[in-house]
Coordinates of C-alpha atoms and ligand atoms in Angstrom, one line a residue:
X1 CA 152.5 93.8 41.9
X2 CA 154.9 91.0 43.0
X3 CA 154.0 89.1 46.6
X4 CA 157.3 88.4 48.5
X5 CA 157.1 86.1 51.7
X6 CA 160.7 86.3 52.9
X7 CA 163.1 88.6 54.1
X8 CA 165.9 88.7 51.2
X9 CA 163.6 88.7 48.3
X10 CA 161.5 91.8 50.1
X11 CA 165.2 93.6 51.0
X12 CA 166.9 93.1 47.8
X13 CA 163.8 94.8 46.0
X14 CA 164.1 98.0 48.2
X15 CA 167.2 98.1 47.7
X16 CA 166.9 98.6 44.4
X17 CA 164.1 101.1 44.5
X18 CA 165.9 102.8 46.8
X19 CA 169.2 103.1 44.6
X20 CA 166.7 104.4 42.4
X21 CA 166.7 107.4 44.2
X22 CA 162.9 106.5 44.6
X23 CA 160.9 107.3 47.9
X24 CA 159.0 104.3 49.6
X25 CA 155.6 104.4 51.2
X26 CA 154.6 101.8 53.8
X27 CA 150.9 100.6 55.1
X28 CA 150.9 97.6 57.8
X29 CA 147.6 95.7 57.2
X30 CA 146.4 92.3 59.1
X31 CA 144.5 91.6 55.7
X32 CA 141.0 91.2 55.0
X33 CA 141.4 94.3 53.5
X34 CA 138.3 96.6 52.6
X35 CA 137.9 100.6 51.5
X36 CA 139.6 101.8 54.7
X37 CA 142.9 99.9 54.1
X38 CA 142.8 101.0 50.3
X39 CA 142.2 104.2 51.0
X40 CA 145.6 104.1 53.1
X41 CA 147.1 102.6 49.7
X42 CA 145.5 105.7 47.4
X43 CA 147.2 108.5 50.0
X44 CA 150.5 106.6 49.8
X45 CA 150.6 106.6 46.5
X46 CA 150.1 110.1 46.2
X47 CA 153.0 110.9 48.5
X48 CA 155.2 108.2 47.5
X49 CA 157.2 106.6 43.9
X50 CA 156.4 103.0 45.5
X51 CA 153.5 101.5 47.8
X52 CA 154.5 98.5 49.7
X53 CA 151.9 97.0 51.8
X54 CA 152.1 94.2 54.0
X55 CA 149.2 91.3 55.1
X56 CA 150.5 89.7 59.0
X57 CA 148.0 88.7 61.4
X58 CA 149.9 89.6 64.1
X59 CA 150.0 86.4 67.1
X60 CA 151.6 89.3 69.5
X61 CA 148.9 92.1 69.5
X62 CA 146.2 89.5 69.9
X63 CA 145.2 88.3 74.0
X64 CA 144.7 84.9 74.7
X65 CA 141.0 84.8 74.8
X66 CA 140.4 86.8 71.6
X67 CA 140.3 86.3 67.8
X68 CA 143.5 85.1 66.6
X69 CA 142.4 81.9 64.8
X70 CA 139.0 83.0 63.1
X71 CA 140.3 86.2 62.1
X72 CA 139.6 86.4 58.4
X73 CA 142.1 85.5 56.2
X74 CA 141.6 86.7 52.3
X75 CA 144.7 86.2 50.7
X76 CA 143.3 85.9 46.9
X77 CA 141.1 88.6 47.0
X78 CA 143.2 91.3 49.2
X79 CA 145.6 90.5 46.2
X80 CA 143.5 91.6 43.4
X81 CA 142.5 94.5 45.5
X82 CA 145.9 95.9 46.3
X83 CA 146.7 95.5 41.9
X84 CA 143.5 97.2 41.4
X85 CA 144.9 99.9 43.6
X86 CA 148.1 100.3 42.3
X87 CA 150.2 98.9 45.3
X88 CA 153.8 97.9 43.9
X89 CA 154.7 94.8 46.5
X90 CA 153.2 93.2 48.7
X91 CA 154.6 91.5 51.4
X92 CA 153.4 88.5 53.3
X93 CA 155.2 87.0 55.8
X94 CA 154.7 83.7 57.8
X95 CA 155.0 83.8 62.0
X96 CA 157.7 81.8 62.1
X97 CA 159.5 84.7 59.5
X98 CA 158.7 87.3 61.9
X99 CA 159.2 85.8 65.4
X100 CA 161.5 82.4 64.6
X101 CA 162.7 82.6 68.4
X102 CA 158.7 82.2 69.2
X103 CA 156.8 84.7 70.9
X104 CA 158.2 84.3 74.6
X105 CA 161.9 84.9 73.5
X106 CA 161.1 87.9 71.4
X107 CA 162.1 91.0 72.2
X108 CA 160.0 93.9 72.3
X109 CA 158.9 97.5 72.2
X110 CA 156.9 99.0 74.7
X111 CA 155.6 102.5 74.4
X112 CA 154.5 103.7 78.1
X113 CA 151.7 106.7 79.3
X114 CA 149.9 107.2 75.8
X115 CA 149.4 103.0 75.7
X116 CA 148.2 102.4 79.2
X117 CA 144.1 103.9 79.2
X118 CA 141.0 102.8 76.8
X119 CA 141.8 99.9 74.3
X120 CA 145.1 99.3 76.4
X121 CA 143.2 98.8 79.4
X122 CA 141.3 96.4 78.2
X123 CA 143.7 94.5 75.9
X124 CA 146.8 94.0 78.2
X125 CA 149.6 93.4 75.9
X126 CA 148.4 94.8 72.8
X127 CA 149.8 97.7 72.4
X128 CA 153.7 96.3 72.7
X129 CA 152.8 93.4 70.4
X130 CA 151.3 96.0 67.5
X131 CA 154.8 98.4 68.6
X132 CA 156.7 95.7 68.4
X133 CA 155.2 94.4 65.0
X134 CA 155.2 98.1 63.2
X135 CA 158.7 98.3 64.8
X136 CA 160.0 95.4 63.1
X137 CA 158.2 95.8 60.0
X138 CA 159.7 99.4 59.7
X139 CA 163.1 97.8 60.1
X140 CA 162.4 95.7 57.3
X141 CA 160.6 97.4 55.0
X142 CA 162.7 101.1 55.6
X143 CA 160.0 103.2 54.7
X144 CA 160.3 107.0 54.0
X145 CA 156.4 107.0 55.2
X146 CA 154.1 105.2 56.7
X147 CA 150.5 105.5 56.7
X148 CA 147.9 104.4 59.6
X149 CA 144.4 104.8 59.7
X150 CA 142.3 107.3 62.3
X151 CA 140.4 104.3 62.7
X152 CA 142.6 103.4 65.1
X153 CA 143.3 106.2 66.6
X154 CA 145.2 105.5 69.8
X155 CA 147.0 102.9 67.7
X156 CA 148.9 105.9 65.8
X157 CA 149.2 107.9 68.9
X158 CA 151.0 105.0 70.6
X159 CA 153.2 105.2 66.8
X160 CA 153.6 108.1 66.5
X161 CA 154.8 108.2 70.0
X162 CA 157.0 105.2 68.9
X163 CA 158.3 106.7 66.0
X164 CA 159.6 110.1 67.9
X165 CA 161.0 108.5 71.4
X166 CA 163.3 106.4 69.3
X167 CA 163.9 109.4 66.4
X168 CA 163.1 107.0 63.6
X169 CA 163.0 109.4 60.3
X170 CA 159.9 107.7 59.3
X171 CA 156.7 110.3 58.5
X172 CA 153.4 109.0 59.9
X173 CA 150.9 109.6 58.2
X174 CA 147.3 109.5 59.7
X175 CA 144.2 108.6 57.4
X176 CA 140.7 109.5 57.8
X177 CA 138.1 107.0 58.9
X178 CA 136.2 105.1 56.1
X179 CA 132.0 104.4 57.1
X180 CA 129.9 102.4 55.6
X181 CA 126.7 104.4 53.9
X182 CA 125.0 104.0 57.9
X183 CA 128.2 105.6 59.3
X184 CA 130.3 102.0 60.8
X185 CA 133.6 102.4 60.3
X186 CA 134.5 99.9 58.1
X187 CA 136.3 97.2 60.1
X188 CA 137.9 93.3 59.3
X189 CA 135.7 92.3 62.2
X190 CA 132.2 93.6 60.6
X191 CA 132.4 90.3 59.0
X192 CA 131.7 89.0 62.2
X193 CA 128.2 90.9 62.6
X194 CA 124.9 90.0 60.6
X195 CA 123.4 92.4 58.7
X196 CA 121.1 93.4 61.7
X197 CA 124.0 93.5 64.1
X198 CA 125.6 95.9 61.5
X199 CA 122.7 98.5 62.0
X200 CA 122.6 97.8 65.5
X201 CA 126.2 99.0 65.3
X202 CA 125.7 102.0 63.1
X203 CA 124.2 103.6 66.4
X204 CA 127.7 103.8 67.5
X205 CA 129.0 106.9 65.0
X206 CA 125.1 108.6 66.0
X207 CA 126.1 108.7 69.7
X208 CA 129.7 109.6 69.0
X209 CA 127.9 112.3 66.3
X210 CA 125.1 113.2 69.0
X211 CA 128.0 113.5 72.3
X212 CA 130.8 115.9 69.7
X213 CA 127.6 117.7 69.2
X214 CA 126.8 118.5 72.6
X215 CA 130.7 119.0 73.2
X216 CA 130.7 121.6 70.2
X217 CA 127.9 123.9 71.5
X218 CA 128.7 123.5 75.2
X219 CA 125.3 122.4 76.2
X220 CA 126.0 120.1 78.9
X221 CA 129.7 119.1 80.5
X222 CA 132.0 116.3 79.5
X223 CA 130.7 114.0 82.4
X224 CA 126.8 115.3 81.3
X225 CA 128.2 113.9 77.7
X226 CA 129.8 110.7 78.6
X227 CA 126.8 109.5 80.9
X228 CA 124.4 110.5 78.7
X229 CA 126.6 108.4 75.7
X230 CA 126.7 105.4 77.8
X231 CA 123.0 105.4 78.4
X232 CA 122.5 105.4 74.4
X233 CA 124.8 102.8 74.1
X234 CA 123.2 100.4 76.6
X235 CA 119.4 101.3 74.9
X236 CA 120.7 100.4 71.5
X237 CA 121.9 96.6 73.4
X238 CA 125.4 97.4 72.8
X239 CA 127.4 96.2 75.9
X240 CA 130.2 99.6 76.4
X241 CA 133.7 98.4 77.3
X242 CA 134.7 102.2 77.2
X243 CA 133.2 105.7 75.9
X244 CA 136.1 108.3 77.0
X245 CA 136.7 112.1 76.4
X246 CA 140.4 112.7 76.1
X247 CA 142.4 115.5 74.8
X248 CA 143.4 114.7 71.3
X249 CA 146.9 114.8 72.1
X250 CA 147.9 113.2 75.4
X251 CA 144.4 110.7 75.3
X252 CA 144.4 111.9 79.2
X253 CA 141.1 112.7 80.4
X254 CA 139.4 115.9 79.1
X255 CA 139.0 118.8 81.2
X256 CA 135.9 121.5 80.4
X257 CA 138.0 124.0 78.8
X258 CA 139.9 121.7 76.6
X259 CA 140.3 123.0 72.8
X260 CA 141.5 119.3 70.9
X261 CA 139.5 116.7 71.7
X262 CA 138.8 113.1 70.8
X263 CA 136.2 110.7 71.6
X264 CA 137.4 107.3 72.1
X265 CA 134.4 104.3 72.2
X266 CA 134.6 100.7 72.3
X267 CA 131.7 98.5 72.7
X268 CA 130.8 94.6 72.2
X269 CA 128.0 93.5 70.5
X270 CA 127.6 89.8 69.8
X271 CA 131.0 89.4 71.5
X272 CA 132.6 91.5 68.4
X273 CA 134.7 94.5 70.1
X274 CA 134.1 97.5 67.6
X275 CA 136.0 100.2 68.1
X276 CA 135.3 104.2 66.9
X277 CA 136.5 107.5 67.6
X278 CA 135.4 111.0 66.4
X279 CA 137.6 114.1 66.5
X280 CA 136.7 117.8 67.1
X281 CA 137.6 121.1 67.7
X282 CA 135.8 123.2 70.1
X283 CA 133.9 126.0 69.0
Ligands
AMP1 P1 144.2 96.3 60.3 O1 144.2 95.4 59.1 O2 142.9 96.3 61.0 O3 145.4 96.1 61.3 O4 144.3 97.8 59.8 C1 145.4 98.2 59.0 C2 145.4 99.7 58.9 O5 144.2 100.0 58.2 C3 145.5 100.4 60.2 O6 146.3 101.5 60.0 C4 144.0 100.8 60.4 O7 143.9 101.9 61.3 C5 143.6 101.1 59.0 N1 142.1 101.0 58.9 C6 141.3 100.0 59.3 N2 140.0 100.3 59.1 C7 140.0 101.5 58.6 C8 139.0 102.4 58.2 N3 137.7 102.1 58.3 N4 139.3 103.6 57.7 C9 140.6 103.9 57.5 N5 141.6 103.2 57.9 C10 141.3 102.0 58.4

Protein backbone atom coordinates (compact mmCIF):
# COMPACT_ATOMS: atom_id res chain seq x y z
CA UNK A 1 0.00 0.00 0.00
CA UNK A 2 1.68 3.29 -1.05
CA UNK A 3 0.78 6.56 1.41
CA UNK A 4 0.49 9.79 -0.86
CA UNK A 5 0.22 13.28 0.96
CA UNK A 6 -0.36 15.47 -2.04
CA UNK A 7 -2.70 16.15 -4.66
CA UNK A 8 -0.66 15.16 -7.98
CA UNK A 9 0.95 12.03 -6.72
CA UNK A 10 -2.75 10.77 -5.36
CA UNK A 11 -4.35 12.09 -9.06
CA UNK A 12 -1.77 10.65 -11.25
CA UNK A 13 -2.31 7.17 -9.53
CA UNK A 14 -6.12 7.11 -10.23
CA UNK A 15 -5.59 8.02 -13.18
CA UNK A 16 -3.94 5.22 -13.99
CA UNK A 17 -6.16 2.72 -12.28
CA UNK A 18 -8.78 4.28 -13.91
CA UNK A 19 -7.25 3.85 -17.50
CA UNK A 20 -7.12 0.48 -16.27
CA UNK A 21 -10.60 0.26 -16.83
CA UNK A 22 -10.54 -0.60 -12.94
CA UNK A 23 -13.40 0.57 -10.49
CA UNK A 24 -12.35 2.60 -7.41
CA UNK A 25 -13.79 2.36 -3.85
CA UNK A 26 -13.46 5.26 -1.39
CA UNK A 27 -13.69 5.32 2.63
CA UNK A 28 -13.13 8.92 4.39
CA UNK A 29 -11.58 8.11 7.87
CA UNK A 30 -10.30 10.90 10.59
CA UNK A 31 -7.81 8.01 11.61
CA UNK A 32 -7.40 6.25 14.71
CA UNK A 33 -8.78 3.59 12.94
CA UNK A 34 -10.32 0.45 14.76
CA UNK A 35 -12.80 -2.71 13.49
CA UNK A 36 -15.51 -0.30 12.38
CA UNK A 37 -13.39 1.59 9.88
CA UNK A 38 -11.79 -1.81 8.58
CA UNK A 39 -14.81 -3.30 8.20
CA UNK A 40 -15.69 -0.25 5.78
CA UNK A 41 -12.24 -1.33 3.97
CA UNK A 42 -13.38 -5.29 3.80
CA UNK A 43 -16.97 -4.21 2.07
CA UNK A 44 -15.08 -2.00 -0.41
CA UNK A 45 -12.97 -4.40 -1.38
CA UNK A 46 -15.54 -6.67 -2.20
CA UNK A 47 -17.34 -4.24 -4.42
CA UNK A 48 -14.41 -2.58 -5.84
CA UNK A 49 -10.72 -3.51 -7.97
CA UNK A 50 -9.02 -0.76 -5.72
CA UNK A 51 -9.59 0.53 -1.91
CA UNK A 52 -8.37 4.04 -1.37
CA UNK A 53 -8.78 5.29 2.04
CA UNK A 54 -8.05 8.45 3.43
CA UNK A 55 -6.78 9.67 7.28
CA UNK A 56 -7.82 13.84 7.64
CA UNK A 57 -8.79 15.15 10.88
CA UNK A 58 -11.06 17.40 9.64
CA UNK A 59 -10.42 21.43 11.37
CA UNK A 60 -14.01 22.27 9.63
CA UNK A 61 -16.42 19.60 11.08
CA UNK A 62 -14.94 20.17 14.58
CA UNK A 63 -16.67 23.42 16.91
CA UNK A 64 -14.57 25.62 18.69
CA UNK A 65 -14.84 24.16 22.13
CA UNK A 66 -14.42 20.50 21.10
CA UNK A 67 -11.72 17.95 20.35
CA UNK A 68 -9.71 19.03 17.57
CA UNK A 69 -6.24 19.05 19.16
CA UNK A 70 -6.37 15.72 21.36
CA UNK A 71 -8.10 13.80 18.94
CA UNK A 72 -5.98 10.72 18.45
CA UNK A 73 -3.65 10.68 15.98
CA UNK A 74 -2.21 6.93 14.97
CA UNK A 75 -0.42 7.30 11.87
CA UNK A 76 2.01 4.10 12.25
CA UNK A 77 -0.41 1.83 13.37
CA UNK A 78 -3.60 2.87 11.20
CA UNK A 79 -0.90 2.09 8.41
CA UNK A 80 -0.18 -1.43 9.25
CA UNK A 81 -3.86 -1.91 9.71
CA UNK A 82 -5.03 -0.67 6.38
CA UNK A 83 -1.94 -3.37 4.63
CA UNK A 84 -3.23 -5.97 6.80
CA UNK A 85 -6.60 -5.25 5.28
CA UNK A 86 -5.80 -5.03 1.86
CA UNK A 87 -6.32 -1.26 1.19
CA UNK A 88 -4.27 -0.24 -2.03
CA UNK A 89 -3.54 3.75 -1.18
CA UNK A 90 -3.79 5.58 1.36
CA UNK A 91 -3.99 9.07 1.40
CA UNK A 92 -3.05 11.59 3.89
CA UNK A 93 -3.27 14.95 3.49
CA UNK A 94 -1.97 18.00 5.60
CA UNK A 95 -4.71 21.13 6.34
CA UNK A 96 -2.90 23.44 4.58
CA UNK A 97 -3.40 20.73 1.33
CA UNK A 98 -6.94 20.68 1.87
CA UNK A 99 -7.94 24.29 2.86
CA UNK A 100 -4.64 26.51 1.66
CA UNK A 101 -7.05 29.69 1.56
CA UNK A 102 -7.62 28.86 5.47
CA UNK A 103 -10.84 27.90 6.77
CA UNK A 104 -12.70 31.39 6.62
CA UNK A 105 -12.07 31.79 2.85
CA UNK A 106 -13.23 28.36 1.98
CA UNK A 107 -15.94 27.62 0.30
CA UNK A 108 -18.47 25.28 1.27
CA UNK A 109 -21.31 22.80 1.05
CA UNK A 110 -24.20 22.98 2.98
CA UNK A 111 -26.89 20.37 2.91
CA UNK A 112 -30.20 21.93 4.56
CA UNK A 113 -33.58 19.98 6.37
CA UNK A 114 -31.89 16.42 6.93
CA UNK A 115 -28.70 18.45 8.72
CA UNK A 116 -30.58 20.83 10.95
CA UNK A 117 -32.10 18.26 14.13
CA UNK A 118 -30.04 15.83 16.63
CA UNK A 119 -26.18 15.99 16.22
CA UNK A 120 -26.69 19.15 13.97
CA UNK A 121 -28.38 20.89 16.74
CA UNK A 122 -26.00 20.50 18.87
CA UNK A 123 -22.84 20.80 16.79
CA UNK A 124 -23.58 24.04 14.67
CA UNK A 125 -21.41 23.86 11.73
CA UNK A 126 -20.61 20.33 11.54
CA UNK A 127 -22.51 19.02 9.26
CA UNK A 128 -21.20 21.64 6.19
CA UNK A 129 -17.64 21.13 7.42
CA UNK A 130 -17.97 17.03 7.15
CA UNK A 131 -20.14 17.97 3.49
CA UNK A 132 -17.73 20.14 2.59
CA UNK A 133 -14.76 17.70 3.48
CA UNK A 134 -16.47 14.43 1.75
CA UNK A 135 -17.28 16.92 -1.07
CA UNK A 136 -13.90 17.72 -1.70
CA UNK A 137 -12.43 14.54 -1.05
CA UNK A 138 -14.80 12.97 -3.70
CA UNK A 139 -13.51 15.50 -6.11
CA UNK A 140 -10.19 14.29 -5.51
CA UNK A 141 -10.25 10.98 -5.14
CA UNK A 142 -13.28 10.26 -8.10
CA UNK A 143 -14.62 7.38 -6.56
CA UNK A 144 -17.06 4.89 -8.27
CA UNK A 145 -18.24 4.19 -4.46
CA UNK A 146 -17.98 5.33 -1.33
CA UNK A 147 -18.59 3.67 1.85
CA UNK A 148 -19.82 5.28 5.33
CA UNK A 149 -20.50 3.67 8.33
CA UNK A 150 -24.27 3.32 10.15
CA UNK A 151 -22.44 4.53 12.94
CA UNK A 152 -23.00 7.69 11.93
CA UNK A 153 -25.98 7.50 10.77
CA UNK A 154 -27.27 11.01 10.09
CA UNK A 155 -23.80 11.66 8.75
CA UNK A 156 -24.75 9.42 5.56
CA UNK A 157 -28.23 10.72 5.44
CA UNK A 158 -26.88 14.33 5.26
CA UNK A 159 -24.39 12.30 2.16
CA UNK A 160 -26.38 10.69 0.71
CA UNK A 161 -28.61 13.65 0.60
CA UNK A 162 -25.36 15.45 -0.67
CA UNK A 163 -24.61 13.05 -3.20
CA UNK A 164 -28.25 13.11 -4.93
CA UNK A 165 -29.05 17.15 -4.74
CA UNK A 166 -25.87 17.66 -6.69
CA UNK A 167 -26.36 14.16 -9.01
CA UNK A 168 -22.81 13.13 -8.19
CA UNK A 169 -22.63 9.36 -9.85
CA UNK A 170 -20.95 8.23 -6.77
CA UNK A 171 -22.83 4.95 -4.95
CA UNK A 172 -22.98 5.30 -1.07
CA UNK A 173 -22.60 2.70 0.48
CA UNK A 174 -23.86 2.29 4.18
CA UNK A 175 -22.04 -0.13 6.64
CA UNK A 176 -23.34 -1.82 9.66
CA UNK A 177 -22.34 -0.68 13.08
CA UNK A 178 -19.31 -2.53 14.70
CA UNK A 179 -19.79 -3.12 18.97
CA UNK A 180 -17.52 -4.07 21.19
CA UNK A 181 -18.30 -7.63 22.99
CA UNK A 182 -20.65 -5.20 25.68
CA UNK A 183 -22.49 -3.77 22.68
CA UNK A 184 -20.48 0.19 22.30
CA UNK A 185 -20.12 0.94 19.08
CA UNK A 186 -16.69 1.09 18.51
CA UNK A 187 -15.66 4.71 18.36
CA UNK A 188 -12.07 6.94 17.95
CA UNK A 189 -13.36 8.68 21.09
CA UNK A 190 -13.62 5.37 23.40
CA UNK A 191 -10.07 6.04 23.84
CA UNK A 192 -11.09 8.81 25.76
CA UNK A 193 -13.21 6.63 28.43
CA UNK A 194 -11.58 4.28 31.19
CA UNK A 195 -12.41 0.96 31.21
CA UNK A 196 -15.22 1.70 33.74
CA UNK A 197 -16.61 4.55 31.76
CA UNK A 198 -16.68 2.04 28.83
CA UNK A 199 -19.23 -0.28 30.67
CA UNK A 200 -20.94 2.69 31.98
CA UNK A 201 -21.36 3.40 28.21
CA UNK A 202 -22.34 -0.06 27.12
CA UNK A 203 -25.80 0.86 28.80
CA UNK A 204 -26.25 3.02 25.92
CA UNK A 205 -26.98 0.03 22.97
CA UNK A 206 -29.25 -1.74 26.22
CA UNK A 207 -31.60 1.28 26.30
CA UNK A 208 -31.46 1.78 22.51
CA UNK A 209 -32.07 -2.45 22.53
CA UNK A 210 -34.70 -2.08 25.55
CA UNK A 211 -36.76 1.37 23.70
CA UNK A 212 -36.64 -0.68 19.67
CA UNK A 213 -38.06 -3.35 21.79
CA UNK A 214 -40.90 -1.64 23.13
CA UNK A 215 -41.30 0.12 19.65
CA UNK A 216 -41.45 -3.45 17.96
CA UNK A 217 -44.30 -4.89 20.03
CA UNK A 218 -46.24 -1.62 20.45
CA UNK A 219 -46.32 -1.73 24.23
CA UNK A 220 -46.20 1.84 25.04
CA UNK A 221 -46.07 5.06 22.45
CA UNK A 222 -43.03 6.77 21.00
CA UNK A 223 -43.21 9.64 23.76
CA UNK A 224 -43.90 6.45 26.52
CA UNK A 225 -40.41 5.20 24.82
CA UNK A 226 -38.42 8.25 24.59
CA UNK A 227 -39.23 9.35 28.35
CA UNK A 228 -38.83 6.13 29.63
CA UNK A 229 -35.11 6.07 27.53
CA UNK A 230 -34.13 9.28 28.96
CA UNK A 231 -34.83 8.10 32.46
CA UNK A 232 -32.38 5.01 31.92
CA UNK A 233 -29.98 7.13 30.62
CA UNK A 234 -29.87 9.62 33.54
CA UNK A 235 -29.81 6.28 36.21
CA UNK A 236 -26.82 4.85 34.41
CA UNK A 237 -25.05 8.84 35.07
CA UNK A 238 -24.88 9.40 31.55
CA UNK A 239 -25.70 13.14 30.88
CA UNK A 240 -28.38 12.88 27.43
CA UNK A 241 -27.67 15.56 24.85
CA UNK A 242 -30.44 13.84 22.65
CA UNK A 243 -32.51 10.41 22.53
CA UNK A 244 -34.90 10.94 19.29
CA UNK A 245 -37.37 8.69 17.38
CA UNK A 246 -37.32 9.66 13.75
CA UNK A 247 -38.44 8.11 10.68
CA UNK A 248 -35.57 6.38 9.04
CA UNK A 249 -35.79 8.32 6.09
CA UNK A 250 -36.48 12.09 6.62
CA UNK A 251 -34.83 11.87 10.57
CA UNK A 252 -38.24 14.08 11.14
CA UNK A 253 -39.90 13.17 14.24
CA UNK A 254 -41.75 9.79 14.35
CA UNK A 255 -45.33 9.54 14.32
CA UNK A 256 -47.28 6.26 16.02
CA UNK A 257 -47.95 4.54 12.84
CA UNK A 258 -44.62 4.98 11.29
CA UNK A 259 -43.14 1.72 9.50
CA UNK A 260 -39.02 2.83 9.12
CA UNK A 261 -37.74 3.93 12.02
CA UNK A 262 -34.46 4.97 13.61
CA UNK A 263 -33.35 5.85 17.00
CA UNK A 264 -30.94 8.44 17.19
CA UNK A 265 -28.97 8.98 20.94
CA UNK A 266 -26.27 11.05 21.95
CA UNK A 267 -25.02 11.37 25.39
CA UNK A 268 -21.78 12.72 27.41
CA UNK A 269 -20.18 10.89 29.81
CA UNK A 270 -16.91 12.22 31.23
CA UNK A 271 -17.32 15.07 28.78
CA UNK A 272 -16.87 12.41 25.77
CA UNK A 273 -20.05 12.80 23.34
CA UNK A 274 -20.84 9.14 22.22
CA UNK A 275 -23.10 8.82 19.71
CA UNK A 276 -25.47 5.54 18.72
CA UNK A 277 -28.30 4.74 16.77
CA UNK A 278 -30.37 1.49 16.18
CA UNK A 279 -32.59 0.80 13.25
CA UNK A 280 -35.95 -1.18 12.98
CA UNK A 281 -38.79 -2.07 11.27
CA UNK A 282 -42.06 -2.22 12.83
CA UNK A 283 -43.74 -5.39 13.30
P1 LIG B 1 -14.35 8.67 11.56
O1 LIG B 1 -12.92 8.28 11.48
O2 LIG B 1 -14.92 8.65 12.94
O3 LIG B 1 -14.66 9.95 10.81
O4 LIG B 1 -15.15 7.53 10.79
C1 LIG B 1 -14.84 7.21 9.47
C2 LIG B 1 -15.90 6.28 8.93
O5 LIG B 1 -15.94 5.11 9.74
C3 LIG B 1 -17.31 6.89 8.98
O6 LIG B 1 -18.02 6.52 7.81
C4 LIG B 1 -17.90 6.27 10.22
O7 LIG B 1 -19.31 6.18 10.19
C5 LIG B 1 -17.27 4.88 10.16
N1 LIG B 1 -17.29 4.24 11.49
C6 LIG B 1 -16.85 4.77 12.65
N2 LIG B 1 -17.09 3.93 13.68
C7 LIG B 1 -17.71 2.84 13.14
C8 LIG B 1 -18.23 1.62 13.68
N3 LIG B 1 -18.17 1.35 14.98
N4 LIG B 1 -18.79 0.75 12.83
C9 LIG B 1 -18.87 1.01 11.50
N5 LIG B 1 -18.40 2.14 10.93
C10 LIG B 1 -17.83 3.05 11.74
Amino acid sequence: MQTVSNVSQLRSKIKSWKQQGLTVAFVPTMGNLHAGHFSLVEKAKQIADKVVVSIFVNPMQFGKNEDLNTYPRTLQSDQQGLIDEGADLLFTPTVETIYPKGLAAQSYIDVPDISERHCGASRPGHFRGVATIVNKLFNLVQPDIACFGEKDFQQLAVIRTMVDDLSMPIEIIGVPTKREVSGLAMSSRNGYLSEEEKTQASHIYRILKDAAHALEYNTLTVNEISDRAKQQIAEQGLILDYFNICDANTLQDAKNNDENLVILVAVFLANVRLIDNLQLSKA
